[in-house]
Coordinates of C-alpha atoms and ligand atoms in Angstrom, one line a residue:
X1 CA -52.3 29.6 12.6
X2 CA -50.1 28.0 15.3
X3 CA -51.8 27.1 18.6
X4 CA -50.5 28.8 21.6
X5 CA -48.9 26.4 24.2
X6 CA -47.6 27.4 27.6
X7 CA -46.5 25.6 30.7
X8 CA -50.2 25.4 31.6
X9 CA -51.3 23.7 28.4
X10 CA -53.0 20.5 29.4
X11 CA -51.4 18.4 26.9
X12 CA -48.4 19.4 24.9
X13 CA -48.1 18.2 21.3
X14 CA -45.2 15.8 20.7
X15 CA -43.1 18.4 18.9
X16 CA -43.1 20.5 22.1
X17 CA -43.0 17.7 24.6
X18 CA -39.8 16.3 22.9
X19 CA -38.6 19.6 21.5
X20 CA -35.0 19.1 22.8
X21 CA -34.7 15.6 21.3
X22 CA -35.9 16.9 17.9
X23 CA -33.5 19.8 17.9
X24 CA -30.5 17.6 18.8
X25 CA -31.6 14.9 16.2
X26 CA -31.7 17.6 13.6
X27 CA -28.3 19.0 14.5
X28 CA -26.6 15.6 14.6
X29 CA -28.3 14.3 11.5
X30 CA -25.9 12.9 9.0
X31 CA -28.4 11.3 6.6
X32 CA -30.0 12.8 3.5
X33 CA -33.1 14.8 4.4
X34 CA -36.0 14.2 1.9
X35 CA -37.5 17.4 0.4
X36 CA -39.9 19.0 2.8
X37 CA -38.7 17.0 5.8
X38 CA -36.9 18.4 8.8
X39 CA -34.7 15.3 9.4
X40 CA -33.6 12.1 7.6
X41 CA -35.6 8.9 7.7
X42 CA -32.9 7.4 9.9
X43 CA -33.2 10.2 12.4
X44 CA -37.0 9.8 12.4
X45 CA -36.5 6.1 13.2
X46 CA -34.2 7.0 16.1
X47 CA -36.8 9.5 17.4
X48 CA -39.6 6.9 17.3
X49 CA -37.8 3.8 18.5
X50 CA -35.2 5.5 20.7
X51 CA -31.4 5.6 20.7
X52 CA -28.7 8.3 20.8
X53 CA -28.3 11.7 19.1
X54 CA -24.8 12.9 20.0
X55 CA -24.7 12.6 23.7
X56 CA -28.4 12.9 24.2
X57 CA -30.6 9.8 25.0
X58 CA -33.6 9.6 22.8
X59 CA -36.5 8.0 24.6
X60 CA -38.4 5.4 22.6
X61 CA -41.9 6.6 21.7
X62 CA -43.3 3.5 20.1
X63 CA -42.2 0.2 21.7
X64 CA -42.7 -2.8 19.5
X65 CA -41.7 -4.1 16.1
X66 CA -39.0 -1.8 14.7
X67 CA -39.6 -3.1 11.2
X68 CA -43.1 -1.8 11.2
X69 CA -41.8 1.7 12.1
X70 CA -39.3 1.5 9.2
X71 CA -42.0 0.6 6.8
X72 CA -44.2 3.5 8.1
X73 CA -41.4 6.0 7.6
X74 CA -40.5 4.6 4.2
X75 CA -44.1 5.0 3.1
X76 CA -43.9 8.7 3.9
X77 CA -40.8 9.1 1.8
X78 CA -42.9 8.0 -1.3
X79 CA -46.0 9.8 -2.4
X80 CA -48.3 7.1 -0.9
X81 CA -50.3 7.9 2.2
X82 CA -50.0 5.8 5.4
X83 CA -52.9 4.1 7.1
X84 CA -52.3 2.7 10.6
X85 CA -54.9 0.2 11.7
X86 CA -55.4 -2.1 14.7
X87 CA -57.3 -2.8 17.8
X88 CA -58.1 0.1 20.1
X89 CA -55.2 1.3 22.2
X90 CA -52.4 0.0 20.1
X91 CA -50.7 3.5 19.7
X92 CA -52.0 4.3 16.3
X93 CA -52.7 7.9 17.2
X94 CA -49.6 8.2 19.3
X95 CA -47.4 6.9 16.5
X96 CA -49.0 9.1 14.0
X97 CA -48.6 12.2 16.1
X98 CA -44.9 11.4 16.7
X99 CA -44.2 10.7 13.1
X100 CA -45.7 14.0 12.1
X101 CA -43.8 15.8 14.8
X102 CA -40.5 14.2 13.6
X103 CA -41.0 14.6 9.9
X104 CA -42.7 18.0 9.7
X105 CA -42.2 19.5 13.2
X106 CA -46.0 19.9 13.5
X107 CA -48.4 17.2 14.6
X108 CA -51.3 19.6 14.8
X109 CA -52.8 19.4 11.3
X110 CA -55.5 17.0 12.2
X111 CA -58.9 16.1 10.8
X112 CA -61.0 14.1 13.3
X113 CA -63.1 11.6 11.5
X114 CA -66.7 11.1 12.7
X115 CA -69.9 10.2 11.0
X116 CA -70.5 13.9 10.8
X117 CA -67.2 14.9 9.2
X118 CA -68.0 16.9 6.1
X119 CA -66.2 17.3 2.8
X120 CA -65.5 20.9 3.7
X121 CA -63.5 19.8 6.7
X122 CA -61.3 17.8 4.3
X123 CA -61.0 20.5 1.6
X124 CA -62.0 24.1 2.5
X125 CA -64.9 26.2 3.6
X126 CA -65.7 29.9 3.8
X127 CA -65.8 32.6 6.4
X128 CA -69.4 33.4 5.7
X129 CA -69.4 37.0 7.0
X130 CA -66.5 37.8 4.7
X131 CA -68.0 35.8 1.9
X132 CA -71.3 37.8 2.1
X133 CA -69.5 41.1 2.4
X134 CA -66.9 40.8 -0.4
X135 CA -67.7 37.6 -2.3
X136 CA -65.2 34.8 -2.6
X137 CA -61.7 36.2 -1.9
X138 CA -58.6 34.4 -0.8
X139 CA -59.0 36.0 2.7
X140 CA -62.5 34.5 3.1
X141 CA -61.2 31.0 2.3
X142 CA -60.9 28.7 5.4
X143 CA -58.4 26.0 4.6
X144 CA -58.8 22.6 6.1
X145 CA -55.8 21.1 7.9
X146 CA -55.2 19.0 4.9
X147 CA -55.1 21.9 2.6
X148 CA -52.7 23.7 4.9
X149 CA -50.4 20.7 5.0
X150 CA -50.4 20.7 1.2
X151 CA -49.4 24.3 1.1
X152 CA -46.7 23.9 3.7
X153 CA -45.4 20.6 2.5
X154 CA -46.1 18.8 5.8
X155 CA -47.8 15.8 7.2
X156 CA -51.5 16.0 7.9
X157 CA -53.2 13.5 10.2
X158 CA -56.6 12.0 9.7
X159 CA -57.9 10.2 12.8
X160 CA -60.5 7.4 12.6
X161 CA -60.9 7.7 8.9
X162 CA -63.2 4.7 8.6
X163 CA -65.9 6.4 10.5
X164 CA -66.4 9.0 7.7
X165 CA -69.2 8.9 5.2
X166 CA -68.3 7.8 1.7
X167 CA -68.5 11.3 0.2
X168 CA -65.8 12.4 2.6
X169 CA -63.7 9.4 1.7
X170 CA -64.2 10.2 -2.0
X171 CA -62.9 13.7 -1.5
X172 CA -59.8 12.3 0.0
X173 CA -59.3 10.0 -3.0
X174 CA -59.0 12.9 -5.3
X175 CA -56.7 14.8 -3.0
X176 CA -54.4 11.7 -2.7
X177 CA -54.3 11.0 -6.4
X178 CA -54.2 14.6 -7.8
X179 CA -52.3 16.1 -4.9
X180 CA -54.2 19.3 -5.6
X181 CA -57.3 21.0 -4.3
X182 CA -59.0 23.2 -6.7
X183 CA -61.1 26.2 -5.6
X184 CA -63.4 26.9 -8.5
X185 CA -64.9 30.0 -6.7
X186 CA -61.5 31.6 -6.9
X187 CA -60.5 30.0 -10.1
X188 CA -57.3 28.6 -8.7
X189 CA -55.9 25.5 -7.1
X190 CA -53.5 24.5 -4.4
X191 CA -50.9 22.0 -5.3
X192 CA -49.1 20.0 -2.6
X193 CA -45.5 20.9 -2.0
X194 CA -43.0 18.2 -1.4
X195 CA -43.2 16.8 2.0
X196 CA -47.0 16.6 2.0
X197 CA -48.5 13.3 3.1
X198 CA -51.3 12.0 5.1
X199 CA -51.2 9.6 8.1
X200 CA -54.6 8.1 8.8
X201 CA -55.7 5.9 11.6
X202 CA -58.6 3.5 11.8
X203 CA -59.8 1.2 14.5
X204 CA -60.7 -2.4 13.6
X205 CA -63.3 -2.5 16.3
X206 CA -65.3 0.4 14.9
X207 CA -67.6 0.3 12.0
X208 CA -64.7 -1.2 10.2
X209 CA -61.8 -0.7 7.9
X210 CA -63.5 -3.2 5.6
X211 CA -66.1 -0.6 4.7
X212 CA -63.6 1.8 3.4
X213 CA -63.8 1.9 -0.4
X214 CA -61.3 -0.2 -2.3
X215 CA -60.3 2.9 -4.2
X216 CA -59.4 4.7 -1.1
X217 CA -57.6 1.8 0.5
X218 CA -55.5 1.4 -2.6
X219 CA -54.1 4.9 -2.0
X220 CA -52.7 3.9 1.3
X221 CA -49.9 1.6 2.5
X222 CA -51.7 -0.2 5.3
X223 CA -49.7 -1.1 8.4
X224 CA -51.3 -3.1 11.2
X225 CA -50.2 -2.2 14.7
X226 CA -50.5 -5.3 16.9
X227 CA -51.2 -5.6 20.6
X228 CA -47.9 -6.1 22.4
X229 CA -46.6 -9.6 21.7
X230 CA -45.3 -10.6 25.1
X231 CA -45.6 -9.7 28.7
X232 CA -42.3 -8.0 29.0
X233 CA -43.0 -5.6 26.1
X234 CA -46.4 -4.7 27.5
X235 CA -44.9 -4.2 30.9
X236 CA -42.3 -1.8 29.6
X237 CA -44.8 0.2 27.6
X238 CA -47.2 0.5 30.5
X239 CA -44.4 1.4 33.0
X240 CA -42.9 4.1 30.7
X241 CA -46.2 5.7 29.7
X242 CA -47.6 5.7 33.3
X243 CA -44.5 7.5 34.6
X244 CA -44.6 10.0 31.7
X245 CA -48.3 10.8 32.1
X246 CA -48.2 11.0 35.9
X247 CA -45.3 13.4 35.6
X248 CA -47.3 15.6 33.2
X249 CA -50.2 15.7 35.6
X250 CA -47.8 16.4 38.4
X251 CA -49.5 13.7 40.4
X252 CA -48.0 13.5 43.9
X253 CA -48.1 9.8 44.2
X254 CA -45.4 7.2 43.9
X255 CA -45.3 5.4 40.6
X256 CA -46.9 1.9 40.8
X257 CA -44.7 -0.7 42.3
X258 CA -43.4 -3.3 39.7
X259 CA -45.6 -5.9 41.5
X260 CA -48.7 -3.8 40.8
X261 CA -47.7 -3.3 37.2
X262 CA -47.1 -7.0 36.8
X263 CA -50.5 -7.9 38.2
X264 CA -52.4 -5.4 36.1
X265 CA -50.7 -6.4 32.9
X266 CA -51.1 -10.1 33.7
X267 CA -54.8 -9.7 34.3
X268 CA -55.2 -7.7 31.1
X269 CA -53.3 -10.2 29.0
X270 CA -55.2 -13.1 30.4
X271 CA -58.7 -11.6 29.9
X272 CA -57.8 -10.3 26.5
X273 CA -56.5 -13.7 25.2
X274 CA -59.2 -15.7 27.1
X275 CA -56.5 -17.9 28.7
X276 CA -54.2 -17.9 31.7
X277 CA -50.6 -17.0 31.0
X278 CA -49.5 -20.6 31.6
X279 CA -52.1 -21.6 29.0
X280 CA -53.6 -24.1 31.4
X281 CA -57.0 -22.6 31.9
X282 CA -59.5 -21.0 29.5
X283 CA -61.3 -17.9 30.6
X284 CA -64.2 -15.7 29.4
X285 CA -63.3 -12.3 28.0
X286 CA -65.2 -9.2 28.8
X287 CA -67.1 -7.5 26.1
X288 CA -65.2 -4.2 26.3
X289 CA -61.7 -3.6 25.1
X290 CA -59.0 -4.2 27.5
X291 CA -56.1 -2.7 25.7
X292 CA -52.7 -1.5 26.7
X293 CA -54.0 2.0 26.7
X294 CA -56.7 1.0 29.2
X295 CA -54.0 -0.5 31.5
X296 CA -52.1 2.8 31.3
X297 CA -55.2 4.9 32.1
X298 CA -56.3 2.6 34.9
X299 CA -52.9 2.9 36.6
X300 CA -52.8 6.7 36.3
X301 CA -56.3 6.9 37.7
X302 CA -55.3 4.7 40.6
X303 CA -52.4 7.0 41.2
X304 CA -54.7 10.0 41.2
X305 CA -56.9 8.3 43.7
X306 CA -53.9 7.5 45.9
X307 CA -52.5 11.1 45.6
X308 CA -55.8 12.9 46.2
X309 CA -57.5 10.7 48.9
X310 CA -54.8 8.3 50.1
X311 CA -51.3 8.3 51.4
X312 CA -49.7 8.7 48.0
X313 CA -48.9 5.0 47.9
X314 CA -51.2 3.1 45.6
X315 CA -53.1 0.5 47.6
X316 CA -55.0 -2.7 46.6
X317 CA -58.2 -0.7 47.0
X318 CA -57.1 2.0 44.6
X319 CA -56.1 -0.7 42.1
X320 CA -59.3 -2.6 42.5
X321 CA -61.3 0.5 41.8
X322 CA -59.4 1.0 38.6
X323 CA -59.7 -2.6 37.5
X324 CA -63.4 -2.6 38.2
X325 CA -63.9 0.5 36.0
X326 CA -61.7 -0.8 33.2
X327 CA -63.1 -4.4 33.0
X328 CA -66.7 -4.0 34.0
X329 CA -68.0 -1.3 31.6
X330 CA -71.8 -1.2 31.6
X331 CA -72.5 -4.8 31.0
X332 CA -73.9 -7.1 33.7
X333 CA -72.2 -9.9 31.9
X334 CA -68.8 -8.3 32.4
X335 CA -69.5 -8.4 36.1
X336 CA -69.9 -12.1 35.9
X337 CA -66.8 -12.6 33.8
X338 CA -64.8 -10.6 36.3
X339 CA -66.2 -12.6 39.2
X340 CA -65.3 -15.9 37.6
X341 CA -61.8 -14.6 36.9
X342 CA -61.5 -13.5 40.5
X343 CA -62.7 -16.8 42.0
X344 CA -61.2 -19.3 39.5
X345 CA -57.9 -17.7 38.8
X346 CA -56.9 -14.9 41.1
X347 CA -58.0 -16.5 44.4
X348 CA -55.9 -19.5 43.7
X349 CA -52.7 -17.5 43.1
X350 CA -51.4 -17.5 46.6
X351 CA -50.6 -14.9 49.2
X352 CA -49.1 -12.0 47.0
X353 CA -52.5 -11.8 45.3
X354 CA -54.6 -12.1 48.4
X355 CA -55.0 -8.4 49.2
X356 CA -55.9 -7.5 45.6
X357 CA -58.3 -10.4 45.3
X358 CA -60.2 -9.3 48.4
X359 CA -60.3 -5.7 47.3
X360 CA -61.6 -6.6 43.9
X361 CA -64.1 -9.0 45.3
X362 CA -65.5 -6.3 47.5
X363 CA -65.7 -3.8 44.6
X364 CA -67.5 -6.3 42.4
X365 CA -70.3 -7.0 44.9
Ligands
LIG1 N1 -46.5 -0.2 21.5 C1 -46.6 1.0 22.2 N2 -45.6 1.8 22.4 C2 -45.7 2.9 23.1 N3 -46.9 3.4 23.6 C3 -48.0 2.6 23.5 C4 -47.9 1.3 22.8 N4 -49.1 0.8 22.8 C5 -49.9 1.6 23.5 N5 -49.2 2.7 23.9 C6 -49.8 3.8 24.7 O1 -51.2 3.7 24.7 C7 -51.8 5.0 24.8 C8 -53.0 5.0 23.8 O2 -52.5 5.0 22.5 P1 -53.4 5.6 21.3 O3 -54.4 6.6 21.8 O4 -52.4 6.0 20.3 O5 -54.1 4.3 20.8 P2 -55.0 4.1 19.4 O6 -54.4 2.9 18.8 O7 -55.0 5.4 18.7 O8 -56.4 3.8 20.1 P3 -57.9 4.1 19.5 O9 -58.1 3.0 18.4 O10 -58.7 3.9 20.7 O11 -57.9 5.4 18.9 C9 -50.7 6.0 24.5 O12 -50.4 6.6 25.7 C10 -49.5 5.2 24.0 O13 -48.3 5.7 24.4
LIG2 MG1 -56.6 6.7 18.1

């Protein structure tokens, strides 16, 4: 069952958002296409890291270590599954969605892992009305996204896998090792077609990848996505994603000035590492996560403020409101950490920071 997407869809899946890029990449593809894939591994790499397909510019989706992306793609060529782990907001979900879009043309076969995820959501369940009326029939079978990916030879995604109970993780072990799901009620089984794989994501801050069973971990190639290594990389990620997201919301505000971007990313990097960028001063870090993703959403929120209630130009007040929300979550301690940062670092930074300092100081009263 394909989901219906129109111009009004709130968020387009990657395969529709970048439909033209995918089409051209397929057309210009000169590499060998693995069975069940829609393009060669090299074309997938270009799709993810950016480049050219014929005359068309392919925008980079994941910005960072290219080698990691190559390893991720190479994993999908084999029959091993891929597990992307890392701190929150390091683009695990985003990379997994885009890999599925490029390899299979469908990023929508997703199981969302929670403490309440059941084995049925990983394997199959029944349409109970039909089951009661006619007994177990193929029509009454409700296939999980994973089972549908097996049938179609495509990539399924499993988000936040480490949050699932161990029975659910065990169900996955058998799927990954046998590559079949048997349905005893119907006396048959579904075997995976070539092209089937699973990309799972897990967050190292949550209950923990360490609690995943060793048997399950062994079935995955694990790739750790790091936080952006330097200021320039993080700036380019934030700049690119903010303009893309603002465009999709049709926000009538100017994109943040480079100066505002630089300030936000500087503040985030310093608070995250517990040290000023020049490494001269130690700082306290807030308890919450201050990831690249948070910087992106803070800036789009500030743009929304400026567009809806301001002149359309983001002001220091708009930015201060965003920073306050991102850095001071619910913790009184964060308020203190932020105050110390403001007074010990930002205040001493000279005139370009003056306006933002005052706006933040007022917000944090
Ligand atoms: N290296 C990067 N390249 C491109 N985009 C990035 C990068 N790092 C973060 N982002 C952006 O950050 C946003 C959030 O990423 P995503 O939701 O995939 O994070 P996540 O690792 O799945 O986080 P969580 O652990 O909270 O689920 C996305 O818009 C993504 O584009
Ligand atoms: Mg995620």
